[in-house]
CSV table of C-alpha atoms in Angstrom, one decimal:
chain,number,residue,atom,x,y,z
Z,16,MET,CA,-16.3,36.7,-14.1
Z,17,ILE,CA,-16.4,33.3,-14.5
Z,18,ASP,CA,-14.0,32.2,-18.1
Z,19,LYS,CA,-12.1,28.8,-18.1
Z,20,ARG,CA,-11.1,29.4,-21.3
Z,21,VAL,CA,-6.9,29.3,-22.2
Z,22,ARG,CA,-6.2,30.5,-25.2
Z,23,SER,CA,-2.6,27.7,-25.3
Z,24,LEU,CA,-2.8,24.0,-24.9
Z,25,ALA,CA,1.2,24.8,-22.6
Z,26,ASP,CA,-1.4,26.9,-20.5
Z,27,ALA,CA,-3.9,24.2,-20.5
Z,28,VAL,CA,-1.5,21.4,-19.3
Z,29,ALA,CA,0.1,23.7,-17.1
Z,30,GLY,CA,1.2,22.7,-12.7
Z,31,ILE,CA,0.8,19.4,-13.4
Z,32,PRO,CA,3.2,17.7,-10.5
Z,33,ASP,CA,5.9,14.7,-11.1
Z,34,GLY,CA,3.8,11.6,-9.9
Z,35,ALA,CA,0.4,12.3,-10.6
Z,36,THR,CA,-2.6,10.3,-11.4
Z,37,ILE,CA,-4.0,11.6,-14.8
Z,38,LEU,CA,-7.2,10.1,-16.3
Z,39,CYS,CA,-8.4,9.8,-19.2
Z,40,ALA,CA,-11.1,10.1,-21.4
Z,41,GLY,CA,-11.8,8.0,-24.5
Z,42,PHE,CA,-12.8,4.6,-25.8
Z,43,GLY,CA,-10.1,3.7,-29.2
Z,44,GLY,CA,-9.8,7.6,-30.5
Z,45,ALA,CA,-13.2,8.2,-29.6
Z,46,GLY,CA,-13.2,10.9,-27.0
Z,47,LEU,CA,-9.1,10.7,-26.5
Z,48,PRO,CA,-7.9,13.8,-25.9
Z,49,ASP,CA,-5.5,13.3,-27.9
Z,50,ALA,CA,-3.8,16.8,-28.0
Z,51,LEU,CA,-3.6,16.7,-24.6
Z,52,CYS,CA,-1.9,13.8,-23.9
Z,53,GLU,CA,0.6,15.6,-26.9
Z,54,ALA,CA,0.9,18.7,-24.9
Z,55,VAL,CA,1.7,16.9,-21.6
Z,56,ILE,CA,4.9,15.8,-23.1
Z,57,GLU,CA,5.9,19.4,-23.7
Z,58,GLN,CA,4.9,19.9,-20.2
Z,59,GLY,CA,6.7,17.6,-18.9
Z,60,ALA,CA,5.5,15.5,-15.5
Z,61,ARG,CA,7.5,12.3,-15.4
Z,62,ASP,CA,6.1,9.5,-13.3
Z,63,LEU,CA,2.7,8.9,-14.0
Z,64,THR,CA,-0.3,7.0,-14.1
Z,65,ILE,CA,-2.8,7.3,-16.7
Z,66,VAL,CA,-6.0,5.9,-15.9
Z,67,ALA,CA,-7.4,4.9,-19.2
Z,68,ASN,CA,-10.3,2.2,-21.3
Z,69,ASN,CA,-7.1,1.6,-23.8
Z,70,ALA,CA,-3.5,2.1,-24.2
Z,71,GLY,CA,-3.2,4.0,-27.0
Z,72,THR,CA,-2.8,2.9,-30.8
Z,73,GLY,CA,-0.8,4.1,-33.2
Z,74,ARG,CA,2.6,6.7,-32.1
Z,75,THR,CA,0.0,9.2,-31.5
Z,76,GLY,CA,-2.0,11.0,-28.5
Z,77,LEU,CA,-1.4,8.5,-25.8
Z,78,ALA,CA,0.8,6.8,-27.6
Z,79,ALA,CA,3.1,8.9,-27.9
Z,80,LEU,CA,2.8,10.2,-24.0
Z,81,LEU,CA,3.5,6.7,-23.3
Z,82,ALA,CA,6.6,6.2,-25.3
Z,83,THR,CA,8.3,8.8,-23.8
Z,84,GLY,CA,8.6,6.7,-20.5
Z,85,ARG,CA,7.0,8.9,-17.8
Z,86,VAL,CA,4.3,6.6,-17.6
Z,87,LYS,CA,5.0,4.5,-15.1
Z,88,ARG,CA,1.6,2.3,-14.2
Z,89,ILE,CA,-1.4,2.2,-16.3
Z,90,ILE,CA,-4.8,1.6,-15.0
Z,91,CYS,CA,-6.8,0.0,-17.8
Z,92,SER,CA,-9.3,-3.0,-18.9
Z,93,PHE,CA,-8.0,-3.6,-22.3
Z,94,PRO,CA,-5.1,-2.5,-23.5
Z,95,ARG,CA,-4.0,-4.2,-26.1
Z,96,SER,CA,-5.8,-3.6,-30.0
Z,97,SER,CA,-4.7,-3.4,-33.0
Z,98,GLY,CA,-2.0,-0.7,-33.7
Z,99,SER,CA,-1.4,-0.8,-29.5
Z,100,VAL,CA,2.6,-0.7,-30.5
Z,101,VAL,CA,3.8,1.3,-28.0
Z,102,PHE,CA,2.3,-0.2,-24.9
Z,103,GLU,CA,3.5,-4.0,-26.3
Z,104,GLU,CA,7.0,-2.7,-26.3
Z,105,LEU,CA,7.1,-0.9,-23.1
Z,106,TYR,CA,5.0,-4.0,-21.2
Z,107,ALA,CA,7.3,-6.8,-23.2
Z,108,ALA,CA,9.9,-4.5,-21.8
Z,109,GLY,CA,8.7,-5.1,-18.5
Z,110,ARG,CA,8.6,-1.0,-19.1
Z,111,ILE,CA,5.4,-0.3,-17.1
Z,112,GLU,CA,3.4,-1.9,-14.9
Z,113,LEU,CA,-1.1,-2.3,-15.6
Z,114,GLU,CA,-3.0,-2.9,-13.2
Z,115,LEU,CA,-6.3,-3.9,-15.8
Z,116,VAL,CA,-9.7,-3.8,-14.0
Z,117,PRO,CA,-12.4,-4.6,-15.7
Z,118,GLN,CA,-14.2,-1.1,-17.0
Z,119,GLY,CA,-17.3,-0.4,-15.7
Z,120,ILE,CA,-15.6,-1.2,-12.2
Z,121,ILE,CA,-13.1,1.4,-13.8
Z,122,SER,CA,-16.0,3.7,-14.3
Z,123,GLU,CA,-17.8,3.3,-11.8
Z,124,ARG,CA,-14.8,2.8,-9.0
Z,125,MET,CA,-14.0,6.9,-10.4
Z,126,ARG,CA,-18.0,8.0,-9.9
Z,127,CYS,CA,-17.4,6.9,-6.9
Z,128,ALA,CA,-14.5,9.5,-5.7
Z,129,ALA,CA,-16.8,12.5,-7.7
Z,130,ALA,CA,-20.2,11.6,-5.6
Z,131,GLY,CA,-17.4,11.2,-2.6
Z,132,LEU,CA,-18.0,7.8,-1.6
Z,133,GLY,CA,-16.0,5.0,0.7
Z,134,GLY,CA,-16.6,2.2,-2.0
Z,135,PHE,CA,-19.3,-0.2,-3.3
Z,136,TYR,CA,-19.5,-4.3,-3.5
Z,137,SER,CA,-19.3,-5.7,-6.9
Z,138,PRO,CA,-20.3,-8.8,-7.9
Z,139,VAL,CA,-17.8,-8.4,-11.1
Z,140,SER,CA,-14.6,-11.0,-10.5
Z,141,VAL,CA,-15.6,-12.6,-8.1
Z,142,GLY,CA,-14.3,-16.0,-8.7
Z,143,THR,CA,-11.8,-15.2,-10.3
Z,144,ARG,CA,-7.8,-14.6,-10.4
Z,145,LEU,CA,-9.1,-10.6,-10.9
Z,146,ALA,CA,-11.3,-10.4,-7.3
Z,147,GLU,CA,-7.5,-12.6,-5.7
Z,148,GLY,CA,-6.6,-10.2,-2.4
Z,149,LYS,CA,-10.2,-8.3,-2.6
Z,150,GLU,CA,-12.4,-8.5,0.8
Z,151,HIS,CA,-15.2,-10.4,0.0
Z,152,ARG,CA,-18.9,-10.2,1.2
Z,153,GLU,CA,-21.9,-11.9,1.3
Z,154,ILE,CA,-25.3,-9.9,0.4
Z,155,ASP,CA,-28.4,-11.4,1.0
Z,156,GLY,CA,-27.4,-14.7,-0.9
Z,157,ARG,CA,-25.2,-13.3,-3.5
Z,158,MET,CA,-20.7,-13.1,-3.0
Z,159,TYR,CA,-19.6,-9.5,-4.2
Z,160,VAL,CA,-16.2,-7.9,-3.4
Z,161,LEU,CA,-15.1,-4.4,-2.7
Z,162,GLU,CA,-14.3,-2.3,-4.6
Z,163,LYS,CA,-12.8,1.1,-3.2
Z,164,PRO,CA,-12.7,4.7,-4.9
Z,165,LEU,CA,-10.4,6.1,-8.0
Z,166,LYS,CA,-10.0,9.6,-8.0
Z,167,GLY,CA,-7.4,11.4,-9.9
Z,168,ASP,CA,-5.3,14.4,-9.4
Z,169,VAL,CA,-6.0,15.6,-13.1
Z,170,ALA,CA,-8.5,14.7,-16.4
Z,171,LEU,CA,-7.6,14.5,-19.9
Z,172,LEU,CA,-11.0,15.2,-21.9
Z,173,ALA,CA,-11.9,15.7,-25.3
Z,174,ALA,CA,-16.3,17.2,-25.8
Z,175,ASP,CA,-17.2,19.0,-28.9
Z,176,ARG,CA,-18.6,22.1,-27.5
Z,177,GLY,CA,-17.8,24.1,-24.5
Z,178,ASP,CA,-18.7,27.8,-23.1
Z,179,ARG,CA,-16.4,30.3,-20.8
Z,180,TRP,CA,-18.4,28.3,-17.4
Z,181,GLY,CA,-16.7,25.0,-18.7
Z,182,ASN,CA,-20.4,23.4,-19.7
Z,183,LEU,CA,-19.0,20.8,-22.0
Z,184,SER,CA,-21.3,19.0,-24.8
Z,185,TYR,CA,-20.7,15.5,-27.1
Z,186,ARG,CA,-21.0,13.7,-29.7
Z,187,LYS,CA,-22.4,10.1,-30.2
Z,188,SER,CA,-20.1,8.0,-28.8
Z,189,ALA,CA,-17.3,10.1,-27.7
Z,190,ARG,CA,-19.2,11.0,-25.0
Z,191,ASN,CA,-18.0,7.9,-23.0
Z,192,PHE,CA,-15.7,8.2,-19.9
Z,193,ASN,CA,-16.0,12.0,-20.4
Z,194,PRO,CA,-18.8,12.9,-18.2
Z,195,THR,CA,-17.5,10.4,-15.1
Z,196,MET,CA,-13.9,11.3,-15.6
Z,197,ALA,CA,-14.7,15.0,-15.2
Z,198,MET,CA,-16.2,14.5,-11.7
Z,199,ALA,CA,-13.5,12.6,-10.5
Z,200,ALA,CA,-10.4,14.9,-10.7
Z,201,SER,CA,-9.0,17.4,-8.7
Z,202,LEU,CA,-7.8,19.5,-12.6
Z,203,SER,CA,-10.3,18.9,-14.9
Z,204,ILE,CA,-9.0,20.0,-18.2
Z,205,ALA,CA,-10.9,19.9,-21.8
Z,206,GLN,CA,-9.9,20.0,-25.5
Z,207,VAL,CA,-13.4,21.2,-27.0
Z,208,ARG,CA,-13.3,20.8,-30.8
Z,209,HIS,CA,-15.6,24.5,-30.8
Z,210,PHE,CA,-16.1,27.2,-28.1
Z,211,VAL,CA,-20.0,28.5,-28.2
Z,212,GLU,CA,-21.0,31.6,-26.2
Z,213,LEU,CA,-22.7,30.9,-22.9
Z,214,GLY,CA,-26.2,29.9,-23.6
Z,215,GLU,CA,-25.4,28.5,-26.7
Z,216,ILE,CA,-25.4,25.1,-25.5
Z,217,ASP,CA,-29.2,24.5,-24.7
Z,218,PRO,CA,-29.5,23.2,-20.0
Z,219,GLU,CA,-31.1,20.6,-21.5
Z,220,THR,CA,-28.6,18.7,-23.2
Z,221,VAL,CA,-25.4,20.3,-21.2
Z,222,ILE,CA,-23.6,16.6,-20.4
Z,223,THR,CA,-20.9,18.0,-17.8
Z,224,PRO,CA,-21.7,21.3,-16.1
Z,225,GLY,CA,-18.8,23.4,-15.5
Z,226,ILE,CA,-18.9,23.2,-11.9
Z,227,PHE,CA,-16.8,20.0,-12.7
Z,228,VAL,CA,-14.4,21.5,-15.4
Z,229,ASP,CA,-11.7,23.6,-14.3
Z,230,ARG,CA,-10.1,25.0,-17.7
Z,231,LEU,CA,-11.2,24.1,-21.6
Z,232,VAL,CA,-8.5,24.8,-24.8
Z,233,GLU,CA,-10.1,25.0,-28.4
Z,234,VAL,CA,-8.5,22.2,-30.5
Z,235,PRO,CA,-10.6,22.6,-33.9
Z,236,ALA,CA,-10.6,18.7,-35.3
P,5,MET,CA,-20.1,-28.9,-43.3
P,6,PRO,CA,-18.8,-27.1,-40.6
P,7,LEU,CA,-20.6,-23.2,-40.1
P,8,LYS,CA,-18.7,-20.1,-41.5
P,9,ARG,CA,-18.4,-17.6,-38.4
P,10,ARG,CA,-21.1,-15.8,-40.5
P,11,GLN,CA,-23.2,-18.6,-40.3
P,12,ILE,CA,-22.5,-18.9,-36.5
P,13,ALA,CA,-23.9,-15.5,-36.4
P,14,TRP,CA,-26.4,-15.8,-38.0
P,15,ARG,CA,-27.9,-18.8,-35.7
P,16,ALA,CA,-27.2,-17.0,-33.1
P,17,ALA,CA,-29.7,-14.6,-34.2
P,18,GLN,CA,-32.5,-16.7,-35.1
P,19,ASP,CA,-33.3,-17.2,-31.0
P,20,LEU,CA,-33.8,-13.7,-30.5
P,21,VAL,CA,-36.5,-12.8,-29.4
P,22,ASP,CA,-39.1,-9.0,-30.6
P,23,GLY,CA,-37.3,-6.5,-28.5
P,24,ALA,CA,-34.9,-7.8,-26.6
P,25,TYR,CA,-31.8,-5.8,-25.6
P,26,VAL,CA,-28.8,-7.0,-26.9
P,27,ASN,CA,-25.3,-6.5,-25.7
P,28,LEU,CA,-22.7,-8.3,-28.5
P,29,GLY,CA,-19.4,-8.8,-27.4
P,30,ILE,CA,-16.2,-8.1,-29.8
P,31,GLY,CA,-15.0,-10.8,-32.1
P,32,LEU,CA,-17.3,-13.1,-34.0
P,33,PRO,CA,-20.7,-12.0,-31.6
P,34,THR,CA,-20.2,-8.6,-33.5
P,35,LEU,CA,-20.9,-9.9,-37.0
P,36,VAL,CA,-24.5,-10.4,-35.5
P,37,ALA,CA,-25.0,-7.1,-35.5
P,38,ASP,CA,-24.9,-7.8,-39.4
P,39,VAL,CA,-27.4,-10.9,-40.0
P,40,LEU,CA,-30.4,-9.8,-37.7
P,41,PRO,CA,-33.1,-11.3,-38.2
P,42,ALA,CA,-35.8,-8.3,-40.5
P,43,ASP,CA,-38.8,-9.3,-38.8
P,44,ARG,CA,-38.3,-8.3,-35.2
P,45,GLU,CA,-36.9,-5.3,-33.7
P,46,ILE,CA,-34.1,-6.4,-31.9
P,47,VAL,CA,-32.0,-3.7,-30.1
P,48,LEU,CA,-28.0,-3.9,-29.4
P,49,HIS,CA,-26.3,-2.8,-26.7
P,50,SER,CA,-22.9,-1.8,-26.8
P,51,GLU,CA,-20.7,-1.2,-24.1
P,52,ASN,CA,-19.1,2.5,-25.3
P,53,GLY,CA,-22.6,4.4,-25.0
P,54,VAL,CA,-24.9,3.0,-27.7
P,55,LEU,CA,-28.2,2.0,-27.2
P,56,GLY,CA,-29.6,1.0,-30.5
P,57,VAL,CA,-26.7,-0.4,-32.9
P,58,GLY,CA,-27.5,0.3,-36.5
P,59,PRO,CA,-25.3,-1.8,-38.9
P,60,ALA,CA,-22.4,-0.7,-40.9
P,61,PRO,CA,-22.8,3.0,-42.3
P,62,GLY,CA,-21.5,2.7,-46.0
P,63,ASP,CA,-17.8,4.3,-47.3
P,64,ASN,CA,-19.4,8.2,-47.0
P,65,GLU,CA,-21.1,8.0,-43.9
P,66,VAL,CA,-18.2,6.8,-41.2
P,67,ASP,CA,-17.7,8.5,-38.7
P,68,TRP,CA,-15.4,8.3,-36.3
P,69,ASP,CA,-17.7,9.4,-33.3
P,70,LEU,CA,-19.4,6.4,-33.4
P,71,VAL,CA,-18.1,2.9,-32.8
P,72,ASN,CA,-19.3,-0.2,-31.7
P,73,ALA,CA,-16.4,-2.1,-28.7
P,74,GLY,CA,-14.4,-3.2,-31.3
P,75,LYS,CA,-14.0,0.8,-32.2
P,76,GLN,CA,-15.5,-0.4,-35.6
P,77,PRO,CA,-17.7,2.3,-37.3
P,78,VAL,CA,-21.5,1.7,-36.5
P,79,THR,CA,-24.5,4.1,-37.5
P,80,LEU,CA,-27.0,4.7,-35.0
P,81,LEU,CA,-31.0,3.4,-35.5
P,82,THR,CA,-33.5,5.6,-34.9
P,83,GLY,CA,-34.6,5.4,-31.7
P,84,GLY,CA,-31.5,5.4,-30.7
P,85,SER,CA,-30.1,7.1,-27.9
P,86,TYR,CA,-26.3,7.9,-26.0
P,87,VAL,CA,-25.0,7.3,-22.5
P,88,HIS,CA,-21.8,7.8,-20.8
P,89,HIS,CA,-19.6,5.1,-19.4
P,90,THR,CA,-21.1,4.2,-15.9
P,91,ASP,CA,-24.6,4.3,-16.9
P,92,SER,CA,-23.7,2.0,-19.7
P,93,PHE,CA,-22.4,-0.5,-16.8
P,94,LEU,CA,-25.2,0.2,-14.9
P,95,MET,CA,-27.4,-1.6,-17.8
P,96,ILE,CA,-24.8,-4.6,-18.2
P,97,ARG,CA,-24.4,-5.3,-14.6
P,98,GLY,CA,-28.4,-4.1,-13.1
P,99,GLY,CA,-29.6,-6.6,-14.7
P,100,HIS,CA,-30.9,-4.4,-18.1
P,101,LEU,CA,-29.8,-6.4,-20.7
P,102,ASP,CA,-32.1,-9.7,-21.4
P,103,LEU,CA,-29.0,-11.4,-23.0
P,104,ALA,CA,-25.1,-10.6,-23.3
P,105,LEU,CA,-23.6,-12.5,-26.1
P,106,LEU,CA,-20.2,-12.9,-26.1
P,107,GLY,CA,-16.8,-15.0,-27.3
P,108,ALA,CA,-14.2,-17.1,-25.9
P,109,PHE,CA,-11.5,-19.1,-25.6
P,110,GLU,CA,-12.7,-22.5,-23.8
P,111,VAL,CA,-16.8,-23.3,-21.7
P,112,SER,CA,-16.9,-25.1,-19.6
P,113,GLN,CA,-19.6,-27.6,-19.2
P,114,LYS,CA,-20.3,-26.5,-16.2
P,115,GLY,CA,-21.0,-23.3,-18.2
P,116,ASP,CA,-18.0,-21.5,-16.6
P,117,LEU,CA,-16.3,-18.9,-19.3
P,118,ALA,CA,-12.9,-17.8,-19.8
P,119,ASN,CA,-12.1,-15.4,-22.7
P,120,TRP,CA,-9.7,-12.6,-21.0
P,121,THR,CA,-6.8,-14.2,-20.9
P,122,THR,CA,-4.5,-17.3,-21.8
P,123,ASP,CA,-1.2,-16.1,-19.6
P,124,ASP,CA,1.1,-15.9,-23.0
P,125,PRO,CA,3.9,-13.7,-21.1
P,126,ASN,CA,4.2,-12.2,-25.2
P,127,PHE,CA,0.1,-10.6,-25.0
P,128,PRO,CA,-0.7,-8.4,-22.6
P,129,PRO,CA,-4.1,-9.5,-20.3
P,130,GLY,CA,-7.1,-7.1,-21.4
P,131,VAL,CA,-10.8,-8.4,-19.6
P,132,GLY,CA,-12.5,-5.1,-21.1
P,133,GLY,CA,-16.3,-5.2,-19.9
P,134,ALA,CA,-16.4,-9.5,-20.1
P,135,MET,CA,-16.3,-9.5,-16.4
P,136,ASP,CA,-19.2,-6.6,-15.8
P,137,LEU,CA,-21.4,-8.6,-18.7
P,138,ALA,CA,-20.5,-12.3,-18.0
P,139,VAL,CA,-22.3,-11.5,-14.4
P,140,GLY,CA,-24.8,-8.5,-15.2
P,141,ALA,CA,-26.5,-9.6,-17.8
P,142,LYS,CA,-29.9,-11.8,-17.5
P,143,GLU,CA,-28.7,-14.6,-19.1
P,144,ILE,CA,-25.7,-15.1,-21.7
P,145,ARG,CA,-24.7,-16.9,-24.8
P,146,VAL,CA,-21.5,-17.8,-26.2
P,147,LEU,CA,-20.4,-18.0,-30.1
P,148,VAL,CA,-17.0,-20.0,-30.6
P,149,GLU,CA,-15.3,-22.4,-33.1
P,150,HIS,CA,-15.7,-25.9,-31.5
P,151,THR,CA,-12.0,-26.6,-31.7
P,152,THR,CA,-8.9,-23.9,-32.0
P,153,ARG,CA,-6.9,-24.3,-35.1
P,154,ALA,CA,-4.5,-26.6,-33.9
P,155,GLY,CA,-7.7,-29.4,-33.3
P,156,ALA,CA,-7.6,-28.5,-29.4
P,157,PRO,CA,-11.8,-28.7,-28.5
P,158,ARG,CA,-13.0,-25.3,-26.3
P,159,ILE,CA,-15.6,-26.8,-24.6
P,160,ARG,CA,-13.7,-28.8,-21.8
P,161,ARG,CA,-14.6,-30.2,-18.6
P,162,GLN,CA,-12.9,-27.7,-17.0
P,163,CYS,CA,-11.5,-24.6,-17.9
P,164,GLY,CA,-7.7,-24.7,-18.4
P,165,TYR,CA,-7.2,-20.3,-18.9
P,166,PRO,CA,-8.1,-18.0,-16.2
P,167,LEU,CA,-12.2,-17.9,-15.7
P,168,THR,CA,-14.2,-14.1,-16.4
P,169,ALA,CA,-17.0,-16.3,-14.1
P,170,ALA,CA,-18.5,-19.3,-12.9
P,171,GLY,CA,-21.2,-21.0,-13.7
P,172,VAL,CA,-22.8,-18.1,-15.8
P,173,VAL,CA,-22.8,-19.5,-19.9
P,174,ARG,CA,-26.5,-20.7,-21.1
P,175,ARG,CA,-26.0,-21.7,-24.9
P,176,ILE,CA,-23.2,-22.4,-27.2
P,177,TYR,CA,-23.2,-21.7,-31.0
P,178,THR,CA,-20.5,-23.0,-32.8
P,179,ASP,CA,-19.1,-24.3,-36.5
P,180,LEU,CA,-20.9,-27.8,-35.4
P,181,ALA,CA,-23.1,-27.6,-33.3
P,182,VAL,CA,-26.1,-25.6,-30.8
P,183,ILE,CA,-25.5,-27.3,-27.2
P,184,ASP,CA,-27.6,-26.7,-23.9
P,185,VAL,CA,-25.4,-25.8,-20.9
P,186,THR,CA,-28.2,-27.7,-18.7
P,187,SER,CA,-28.1,-29.1,-14.7
P,188,ALA,CA,-27.5,-33.0,-16.7
P,189,GLY,CA,-24.4,-31.6,-18.1
P,190,LEU,CA,-23.9,-30.7,-21.5
P,191,VAL,CA,-27.3,-31.8,-24.3
P,192,VAL,CA,-26.7,-31.0,-28.3
P,193,ARG,CA,-29.3,-29.9,-29.7
P,194,GLU,CA,-28.7,-29.1,-33.3
P,195,LEU,CA,-25.4,-30.4,-35.3
P,196,VAL,CA,-24.4,-29.8,-38.7
P,197,ASP,CA,-24.9,-32.2,-41.5
P,198,ASP,CA,-22.4,-35.3,-42.5
P,199,ILE,CA,-20.9,-34.7,-38.8
P,200,ASP,CA,-21.9,-37.6,-36.8
P,201,PHE,CA,-22.4,-38.0,-32.7
P,202,ARG,CA,-19.3,-39.6,-31.9
P,203,THR,CA,-17.1,-37.6,-34.5
P,204,LEU,CA,-17.9,-34.5,-32.8
P,205,GLN,CA,-17.8,-35.9,-28.6
P,206,ALA,CA,-13.9,-36.1,-30.2
P,207,LYS,CA,-13.7,-32.5,-30.6
P,208,THR,CA,-15.0,-32.4,-27.3
P,209,GLU,CA,-13.4,-32.7,-24.2
P,210,ALA,CA,-16.8,-32.0,-21.9
P,211,PRO,CA,-18.9,-34.8,-22.1
P,212,LEU,CA,-21.9,-34.6,-24.4
P,213,HIS,CA,-25.7,-36.2,-24.5
P,214,ALA,CA,-27.9,-35.7,-27.5
P,215,ALA,CA,-31.0,-34.1,-27.5
P,216,PRO,CA,-34.3,-36.9,-28.0
P,217,ASP,CA,-35.2,-34.2,-30.5
P,218,LEU,CA,-31.2,-33.5,-32.5
P,219,ARG,CA,-31.9,-31.3,-34.9
P,220,PRO,CA,-29.7,-30.2,-37.8
P,221,LEU,CA,-27.7,-27.2,-37.6
P,222,ARG,CA,-28.6,-25.4,-40.9
P,223,ALA,CA,-27.4,-21.6,-42.7
P,224,PRO,CA,-28.5,-20.5,-45.4
P,225,ALA,CA,-25.4,-19.4,-47.8
P,226,LEU,CA,-24.7,-15.7,-46.9
């Protein structure tokens, strides 16, 4: 019998190794696995690389994880937003390395890893500083740069509903990076608002099929 | 009188055609959502996976699972839909959007766009979806205040800040004028009342040309 549900946040994040690359879903606070981020603090992994669209706000969730000083590097499209105080302090003090990647390129690089592909040619950033050092190639008269796949050791996800097979559904724009990140990591862990029985999520509305999910824990809203 | 920010947004909204799929960048362009022409169906795309963004919710209708690119709560129009990020940016990069309205730090006379970093060491850079939008939407228009708070021109011969994309901007809406980027240079289509062309040029680093049918730029009080 398949049952990917775990009882506690500690069980959900058990075994994340030092030096791991963690894909952290969410767009601002929507779809952000805040409880899992805080569980990683307790779990204790260090020298982490975080891949996330934003760098957290306030002092909870992702920001709390950054504040421990155990994240050495963040791959991010838009780190600074109102309330991103923890990141700004770390950045000003030179205590975190920032790799800035255009938003759609972060997403597509992860999709590429999920799909077993070796990279893709993209027109985004051509002629800008972010293209420096990348392989350029003209295809049918347009210039592109080579973007490489981005794979996670771990993905932290937030969904609305999940069943014991790991099927997930989301609410509204809280879907964002979750489906792609679920597919792009070796160990995908979801916090869900509601555990539901197998079959309760209409198969037509399963957004992330259970094959992409390893563990899920219930965290009511 | 220079236009207020909401009036710049109103002016840009007047050019949106019925049935257009349009992305609004964060900042000034976001205001366009609140001043859309009532007689047209315009489908707003938000990079975080919302197609058919509706107006801001009432105080009792705020749902933090439904936000726009600026992380502000929004609503969904009847007929709207949600997609995940990779598909949202497929829409952006794959030429499926008719238009993106973006903010800017600077625009050059060739339509170069700079809007992601000022290289200020105290402010970490943030590119977000700007580079994807700048090369992916079928057309790029910019909404920007004509000068900085210190009075420095934002429309320049060449951008001083690092580029987001080269040669992509086709039209610029400012608080003073509507300007087209053409192969013959910057052409002023509309100019606010009580500012003459020479004054506008003095506030603009790049050379301007007056359109033969130069019109007044006026917006309702809003």
